[in-house]
mmCIF file with all atom_site columns, C-alpha atoms in Angstrom:
data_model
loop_
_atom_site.group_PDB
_atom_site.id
_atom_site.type_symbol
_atom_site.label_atom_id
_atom_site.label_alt_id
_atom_site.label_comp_id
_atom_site.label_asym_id
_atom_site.label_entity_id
_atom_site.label_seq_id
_atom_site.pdbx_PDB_ins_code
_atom_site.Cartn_x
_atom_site.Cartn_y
_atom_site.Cartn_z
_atom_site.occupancy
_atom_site.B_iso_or_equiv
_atom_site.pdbx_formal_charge
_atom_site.auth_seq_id
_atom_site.auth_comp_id
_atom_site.auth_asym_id
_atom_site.auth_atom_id
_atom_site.pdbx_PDB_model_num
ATOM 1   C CA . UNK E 1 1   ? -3.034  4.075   2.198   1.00 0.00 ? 1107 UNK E CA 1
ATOM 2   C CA . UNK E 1 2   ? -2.239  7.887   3.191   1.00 0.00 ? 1108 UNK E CA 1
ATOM 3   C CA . UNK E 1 3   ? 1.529   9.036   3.319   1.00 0.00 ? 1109 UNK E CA 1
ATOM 4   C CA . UNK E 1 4   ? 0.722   10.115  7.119   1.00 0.00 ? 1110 UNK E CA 1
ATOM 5   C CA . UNK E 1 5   ? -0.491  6.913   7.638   1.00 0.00 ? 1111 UNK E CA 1
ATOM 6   C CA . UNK E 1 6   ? 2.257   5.013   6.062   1.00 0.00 ? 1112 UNK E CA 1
ATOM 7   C CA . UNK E 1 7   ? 4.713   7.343   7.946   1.00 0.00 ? 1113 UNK E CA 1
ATOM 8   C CA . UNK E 1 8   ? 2.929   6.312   10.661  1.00 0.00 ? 1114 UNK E CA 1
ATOM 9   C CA . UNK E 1 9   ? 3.800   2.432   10.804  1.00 0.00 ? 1115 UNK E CA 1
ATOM 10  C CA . UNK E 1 10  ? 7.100   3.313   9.925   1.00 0.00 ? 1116 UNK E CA 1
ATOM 11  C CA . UNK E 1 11  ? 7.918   5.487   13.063  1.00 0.00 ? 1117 UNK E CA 1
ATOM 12  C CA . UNK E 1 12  ? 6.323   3.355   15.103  1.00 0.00 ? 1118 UNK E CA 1
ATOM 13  C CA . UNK E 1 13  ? 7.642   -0.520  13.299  1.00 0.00 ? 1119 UNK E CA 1
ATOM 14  C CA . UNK E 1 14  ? 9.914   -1.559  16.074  1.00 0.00 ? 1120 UNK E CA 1
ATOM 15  C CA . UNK E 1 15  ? 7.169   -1.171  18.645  1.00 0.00 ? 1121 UNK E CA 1
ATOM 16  C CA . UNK E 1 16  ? 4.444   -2.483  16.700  1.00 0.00 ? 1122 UNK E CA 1
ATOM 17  C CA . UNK E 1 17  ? 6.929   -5.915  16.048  1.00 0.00 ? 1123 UNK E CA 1
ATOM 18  C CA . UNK E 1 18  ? 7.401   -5.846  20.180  1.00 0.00 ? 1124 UNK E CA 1
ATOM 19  C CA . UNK E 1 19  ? 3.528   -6.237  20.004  1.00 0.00 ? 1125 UNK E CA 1
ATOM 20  C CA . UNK E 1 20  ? 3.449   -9.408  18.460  1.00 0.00 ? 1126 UNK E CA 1
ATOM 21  C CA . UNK E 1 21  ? 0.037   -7.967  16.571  1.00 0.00 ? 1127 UNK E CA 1
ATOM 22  C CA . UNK E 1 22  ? -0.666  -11.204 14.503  1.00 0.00 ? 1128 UNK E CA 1
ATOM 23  C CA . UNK E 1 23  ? -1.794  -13.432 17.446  1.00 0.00 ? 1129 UNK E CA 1
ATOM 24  C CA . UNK E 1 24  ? -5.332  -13.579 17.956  1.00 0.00 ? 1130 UNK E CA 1
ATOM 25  C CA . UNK E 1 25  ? -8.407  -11.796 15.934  1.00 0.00 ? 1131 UNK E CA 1
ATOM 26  C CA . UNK E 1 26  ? -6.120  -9.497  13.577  1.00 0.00 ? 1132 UNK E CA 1
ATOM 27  C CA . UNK E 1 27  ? -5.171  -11.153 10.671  1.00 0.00 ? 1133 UNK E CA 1
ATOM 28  C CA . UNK E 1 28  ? -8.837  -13.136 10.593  1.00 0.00 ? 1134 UNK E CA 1
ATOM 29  C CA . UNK E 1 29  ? -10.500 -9.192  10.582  1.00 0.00 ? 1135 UNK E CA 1
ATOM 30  C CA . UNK E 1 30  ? -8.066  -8.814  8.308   1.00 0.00 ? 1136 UNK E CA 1
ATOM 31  C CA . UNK E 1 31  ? -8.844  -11.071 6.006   1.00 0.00 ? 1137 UNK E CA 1
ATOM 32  C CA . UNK E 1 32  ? -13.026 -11.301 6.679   1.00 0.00 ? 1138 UNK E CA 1
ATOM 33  C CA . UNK E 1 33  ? -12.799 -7.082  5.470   1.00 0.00 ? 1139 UNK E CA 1
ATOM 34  C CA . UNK E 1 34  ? -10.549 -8.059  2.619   1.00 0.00 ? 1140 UNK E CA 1
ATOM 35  C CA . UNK E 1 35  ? -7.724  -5.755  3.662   1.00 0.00 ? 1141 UNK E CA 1
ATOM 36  C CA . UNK E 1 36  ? -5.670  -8.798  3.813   1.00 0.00 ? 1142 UNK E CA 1
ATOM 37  C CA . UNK E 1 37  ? -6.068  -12.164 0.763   1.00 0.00 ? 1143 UNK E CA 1
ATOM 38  C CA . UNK E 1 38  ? -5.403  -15.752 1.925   1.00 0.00 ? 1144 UNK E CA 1
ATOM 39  C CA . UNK E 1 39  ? -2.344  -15.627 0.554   1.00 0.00 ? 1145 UNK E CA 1
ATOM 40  C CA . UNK E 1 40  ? -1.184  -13.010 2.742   1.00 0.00 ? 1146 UNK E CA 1
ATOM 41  C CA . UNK E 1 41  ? -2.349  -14.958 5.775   1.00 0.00 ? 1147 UNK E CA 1
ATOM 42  C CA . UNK E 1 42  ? -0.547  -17.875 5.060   1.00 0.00 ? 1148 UNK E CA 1
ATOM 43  C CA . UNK E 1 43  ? 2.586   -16.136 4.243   1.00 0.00 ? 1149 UNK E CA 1
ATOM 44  C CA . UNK E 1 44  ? 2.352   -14.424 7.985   1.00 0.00 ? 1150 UNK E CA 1
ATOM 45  C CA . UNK E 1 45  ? 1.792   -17.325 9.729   1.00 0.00 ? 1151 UNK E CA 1
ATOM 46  C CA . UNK E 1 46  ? 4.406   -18.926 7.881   1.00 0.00 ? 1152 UNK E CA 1
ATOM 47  C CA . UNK E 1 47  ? 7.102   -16.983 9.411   1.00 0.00 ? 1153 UNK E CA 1
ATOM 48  C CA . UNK E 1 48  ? 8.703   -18.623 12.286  1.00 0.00 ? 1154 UNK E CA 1
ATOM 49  C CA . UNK E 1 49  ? 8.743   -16.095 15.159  1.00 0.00 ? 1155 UNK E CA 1
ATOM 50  C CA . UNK E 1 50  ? 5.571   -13.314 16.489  1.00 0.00 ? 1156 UNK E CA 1
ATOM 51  C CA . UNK E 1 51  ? 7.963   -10.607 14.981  1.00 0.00 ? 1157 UNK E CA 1
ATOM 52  C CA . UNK E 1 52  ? 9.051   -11.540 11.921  1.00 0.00 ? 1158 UNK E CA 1
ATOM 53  C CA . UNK E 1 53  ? 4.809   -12.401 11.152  1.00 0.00 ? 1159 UNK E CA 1
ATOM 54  C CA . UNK E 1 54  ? 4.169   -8.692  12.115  1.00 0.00 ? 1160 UNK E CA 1
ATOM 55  C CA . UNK E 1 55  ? 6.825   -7.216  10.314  1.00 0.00 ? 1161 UNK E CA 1
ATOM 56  C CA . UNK E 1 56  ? 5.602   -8.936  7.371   1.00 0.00 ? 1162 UNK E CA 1
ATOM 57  C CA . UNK E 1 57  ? 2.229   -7.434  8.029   1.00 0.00 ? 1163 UNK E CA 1
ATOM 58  C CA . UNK E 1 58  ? 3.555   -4.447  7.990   1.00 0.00 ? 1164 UNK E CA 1
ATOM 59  C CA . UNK E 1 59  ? 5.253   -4.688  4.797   1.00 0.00 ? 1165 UNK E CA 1
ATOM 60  C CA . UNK E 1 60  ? 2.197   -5.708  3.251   1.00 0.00 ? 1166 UNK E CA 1
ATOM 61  C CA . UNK E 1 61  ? -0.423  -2.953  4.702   1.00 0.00 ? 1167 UNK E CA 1
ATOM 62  C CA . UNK E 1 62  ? 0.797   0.137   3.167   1.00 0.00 ? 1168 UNK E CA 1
ATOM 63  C CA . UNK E 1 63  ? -0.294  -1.364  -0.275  1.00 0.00 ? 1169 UNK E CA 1
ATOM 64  C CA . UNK E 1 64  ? -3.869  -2.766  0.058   1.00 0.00 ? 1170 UNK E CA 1
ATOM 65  C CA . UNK E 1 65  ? -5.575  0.409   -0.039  1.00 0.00 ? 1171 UNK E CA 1
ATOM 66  C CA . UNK E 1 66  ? -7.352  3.687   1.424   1.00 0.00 ? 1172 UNK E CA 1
ATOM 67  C CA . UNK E 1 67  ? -9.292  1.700   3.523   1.00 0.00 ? 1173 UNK E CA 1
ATOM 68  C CA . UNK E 1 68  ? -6.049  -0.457  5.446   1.00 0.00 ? 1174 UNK E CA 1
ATOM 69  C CA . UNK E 1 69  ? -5.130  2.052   8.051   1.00 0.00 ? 1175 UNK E CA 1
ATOM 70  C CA . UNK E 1 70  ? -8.617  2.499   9.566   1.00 0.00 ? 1176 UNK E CA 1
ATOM 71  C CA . UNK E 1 71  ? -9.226  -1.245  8.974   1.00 0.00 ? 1177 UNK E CA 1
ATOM 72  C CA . UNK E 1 72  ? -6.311  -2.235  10.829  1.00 0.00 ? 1178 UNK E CA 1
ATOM 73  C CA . UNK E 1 73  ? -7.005  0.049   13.610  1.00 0.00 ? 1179 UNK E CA 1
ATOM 74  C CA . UNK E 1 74  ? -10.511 -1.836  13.984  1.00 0.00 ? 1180 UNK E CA 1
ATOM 75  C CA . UNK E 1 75  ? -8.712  -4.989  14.219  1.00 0.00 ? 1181 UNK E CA 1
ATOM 76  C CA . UNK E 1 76  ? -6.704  -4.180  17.413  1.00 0.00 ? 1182 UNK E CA 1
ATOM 77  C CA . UNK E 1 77  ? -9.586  -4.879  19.528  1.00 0.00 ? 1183 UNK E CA 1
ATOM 78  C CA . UNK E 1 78  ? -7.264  -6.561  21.668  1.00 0.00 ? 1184 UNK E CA 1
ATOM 79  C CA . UNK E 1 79  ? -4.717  -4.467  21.792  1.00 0.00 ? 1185 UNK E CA 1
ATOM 80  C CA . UNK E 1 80  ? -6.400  -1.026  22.952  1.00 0.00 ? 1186 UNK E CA 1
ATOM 81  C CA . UNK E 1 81  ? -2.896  0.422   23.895  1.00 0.00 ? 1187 UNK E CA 1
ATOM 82  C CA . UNK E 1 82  ? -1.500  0.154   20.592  1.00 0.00 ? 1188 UNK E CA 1
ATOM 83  C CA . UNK E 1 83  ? -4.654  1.691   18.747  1.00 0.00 ? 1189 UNK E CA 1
ATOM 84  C CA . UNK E 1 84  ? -4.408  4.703   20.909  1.00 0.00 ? 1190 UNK E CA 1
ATOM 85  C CA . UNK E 1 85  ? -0.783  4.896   20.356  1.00 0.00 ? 1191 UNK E CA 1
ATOM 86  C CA . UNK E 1 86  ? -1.543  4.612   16.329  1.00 0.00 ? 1192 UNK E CA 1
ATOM 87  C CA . UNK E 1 87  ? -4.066  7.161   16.279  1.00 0.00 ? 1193 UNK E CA 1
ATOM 88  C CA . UNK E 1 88  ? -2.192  10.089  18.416  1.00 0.00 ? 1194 UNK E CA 1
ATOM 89  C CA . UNK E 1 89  ? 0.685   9.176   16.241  1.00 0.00 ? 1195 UNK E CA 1
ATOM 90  C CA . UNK E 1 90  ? -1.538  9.949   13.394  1.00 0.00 ? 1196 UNK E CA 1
ATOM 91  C CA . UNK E 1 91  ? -3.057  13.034  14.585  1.00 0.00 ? 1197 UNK E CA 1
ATOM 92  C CA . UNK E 1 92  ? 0.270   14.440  15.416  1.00 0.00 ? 1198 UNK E CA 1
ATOM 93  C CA . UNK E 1 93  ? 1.301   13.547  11.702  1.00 0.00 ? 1199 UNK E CA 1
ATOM 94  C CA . UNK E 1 94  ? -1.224  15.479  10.425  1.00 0.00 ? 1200 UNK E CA 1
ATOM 95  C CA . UNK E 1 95  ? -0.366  18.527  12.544  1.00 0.00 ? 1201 UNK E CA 1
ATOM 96  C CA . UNK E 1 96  ? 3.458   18.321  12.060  1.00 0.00 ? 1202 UNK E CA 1
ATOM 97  C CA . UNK E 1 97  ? 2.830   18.511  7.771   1.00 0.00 ? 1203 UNK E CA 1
ATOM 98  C CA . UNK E 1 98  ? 3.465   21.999  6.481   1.00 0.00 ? 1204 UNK E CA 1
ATOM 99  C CA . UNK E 1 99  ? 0.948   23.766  4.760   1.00 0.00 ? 1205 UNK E CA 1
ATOM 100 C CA . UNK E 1 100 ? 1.939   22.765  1.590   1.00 0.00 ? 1206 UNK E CA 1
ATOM 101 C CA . UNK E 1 101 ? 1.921   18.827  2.456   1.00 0.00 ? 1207 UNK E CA 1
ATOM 102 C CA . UNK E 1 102 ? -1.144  19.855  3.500   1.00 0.00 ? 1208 UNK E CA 1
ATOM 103 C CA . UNK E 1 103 ? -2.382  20.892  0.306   1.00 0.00 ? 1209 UNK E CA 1
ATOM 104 C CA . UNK E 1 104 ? -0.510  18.137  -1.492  1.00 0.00 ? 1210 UNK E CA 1
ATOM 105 C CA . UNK E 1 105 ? -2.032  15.557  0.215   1.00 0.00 ? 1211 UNK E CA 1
ATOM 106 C CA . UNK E 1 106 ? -5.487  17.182  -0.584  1.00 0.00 ? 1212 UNK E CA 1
ATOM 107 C CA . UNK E 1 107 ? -4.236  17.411  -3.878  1.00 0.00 ? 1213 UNK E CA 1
ATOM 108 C CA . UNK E 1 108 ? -4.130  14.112  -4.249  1.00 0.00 ? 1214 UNK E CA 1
ATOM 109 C CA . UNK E 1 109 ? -7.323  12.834  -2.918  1.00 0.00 ? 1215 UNK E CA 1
ATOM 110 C CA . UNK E 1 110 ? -8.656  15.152  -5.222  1.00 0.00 ? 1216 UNK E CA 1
ATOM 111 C CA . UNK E 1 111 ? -6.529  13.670  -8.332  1.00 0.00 ? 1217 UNK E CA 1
ATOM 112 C CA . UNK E 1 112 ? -7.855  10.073  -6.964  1.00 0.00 ? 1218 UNK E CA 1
ATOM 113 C CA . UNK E 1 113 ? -11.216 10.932  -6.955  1.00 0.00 ? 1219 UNK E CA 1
ATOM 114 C CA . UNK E 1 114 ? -11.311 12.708  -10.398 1.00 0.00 ? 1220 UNK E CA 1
ATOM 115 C CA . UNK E 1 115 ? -9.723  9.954   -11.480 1.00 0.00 ? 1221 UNK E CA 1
ATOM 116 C CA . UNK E 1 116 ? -12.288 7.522   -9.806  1.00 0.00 ? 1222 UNK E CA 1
ATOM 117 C CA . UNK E 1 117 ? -15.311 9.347   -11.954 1.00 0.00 ? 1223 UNK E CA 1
ATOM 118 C CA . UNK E 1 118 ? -13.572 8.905   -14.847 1.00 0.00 ? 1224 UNK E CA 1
ATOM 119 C CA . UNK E 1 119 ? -12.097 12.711  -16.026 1.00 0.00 ? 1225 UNK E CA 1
ATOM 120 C CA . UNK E 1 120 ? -8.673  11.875  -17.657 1.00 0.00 ? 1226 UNK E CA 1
ATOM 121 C CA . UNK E 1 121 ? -5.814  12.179  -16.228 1.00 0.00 ? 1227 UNK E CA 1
ATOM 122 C CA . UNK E 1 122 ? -5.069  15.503  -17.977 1.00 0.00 ? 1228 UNK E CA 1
ATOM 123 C CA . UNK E 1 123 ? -7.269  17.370  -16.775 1.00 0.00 ? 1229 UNK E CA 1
ATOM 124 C CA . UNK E 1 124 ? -6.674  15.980  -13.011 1.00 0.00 ? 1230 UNK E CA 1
ATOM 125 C CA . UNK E 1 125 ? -3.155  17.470  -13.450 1.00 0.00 ? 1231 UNK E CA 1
ATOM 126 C CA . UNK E 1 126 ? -4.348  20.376  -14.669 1.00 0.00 ? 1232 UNK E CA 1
ATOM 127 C CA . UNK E 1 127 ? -6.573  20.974  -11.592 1.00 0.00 ? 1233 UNK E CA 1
ATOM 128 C CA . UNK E 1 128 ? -3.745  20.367  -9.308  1.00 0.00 ? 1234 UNK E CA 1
ATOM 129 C CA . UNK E 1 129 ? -1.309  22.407  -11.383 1.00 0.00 ? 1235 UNK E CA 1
ATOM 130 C CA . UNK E 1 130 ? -3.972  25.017  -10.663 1.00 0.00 ? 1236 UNK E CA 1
ATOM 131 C CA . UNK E 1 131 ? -4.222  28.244  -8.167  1.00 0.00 ? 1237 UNK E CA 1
ATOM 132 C CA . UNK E 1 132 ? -6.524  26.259  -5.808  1.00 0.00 ? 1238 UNK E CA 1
ATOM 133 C CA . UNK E 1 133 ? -3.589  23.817  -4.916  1.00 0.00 ? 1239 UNK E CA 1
#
C-alpha cells in the first residue's frame, strides 16, 4: 500500500471504527479478491465488539499490498459515504505532499518496478540516486 494511502486510514481511524465497516459484504470482498486470507477473517470476527473488528482491519490493510487501498474502496458498496470520504481524503493527500514527496514517492514505484523485472537492486538505487529524482 502507498504512504498517502496508509496516511490516509490513519487520519481518518477513529471514524472509520465509528463505521463499524466489517458488517456485511466487506470482509467476504475482501477475502473473494485475496486482499484479505481466512485467517484474517476469522481473527476479525473474532473480536468481540463492531470496533475493535474494524480496527483490526485496519491494522492489517496497510500490509497486503498495492492493490488493498483501491480494493477496499470497492468493498464499501454499502457504505457510499465513507468511500467518498476515503477518496477526497486521498486526493487531498496527494496535493498536500511537497514536491519532493512527490518525487519520492515516484521514486519508489519506480525502484518497485525495476525491481519487479528483475534489474538488481544496485542499479535501482542508482537510478533514484540519480538527477531525474
Amino acid at each position: 500500500m502507498e504512504a498517502r494511502d496508509k496516511q490516509v486510514l490513519r487520519l481518518l481511524r477513529l471514524e472509520l471504527g465509528a463505521e463499524v465497516l466489517v458488517e456485511g459484504l466487506v470482509l467476504q470482498y475482501l477475502y473473494q479478491e485475496g486482499i484479505l486470507t481466512e485467517n484474517h477473517v476469522q481473527e476479525i470476527n473474532a473480536q468481540t465488539t463492531g470496533l475493535r473488528k474494524t480496527m483490526l482491519l485496519l491494522d492489517i490493510l496497510p500490509s497486503r499490498g498495492p492493490k488493498a487501498f483501491d480494493t477496499f474502496l470497492d468493498s464499501l458498496q454499502e457504505f457510499p459515504w465513507v468511500r467518498e470520504k476515503l477518496k477526497k481524503a486521498r486526493e487531498e493527500a496527494m496535493t498536500d505532499l511537497p514536491a519532493d514527496s512527490k518525487c519520492h514517492i515516484l521514486g519508489q514505484c519506480v525502484l518497485n518496478l525495476i525491481i519487479t523485472v528483475g534489474n538488481s537492486v544496485s542499479e535501482a538505487h542508482s537510478l533514484l540516486n540519480s538527477s531525474y529524482f
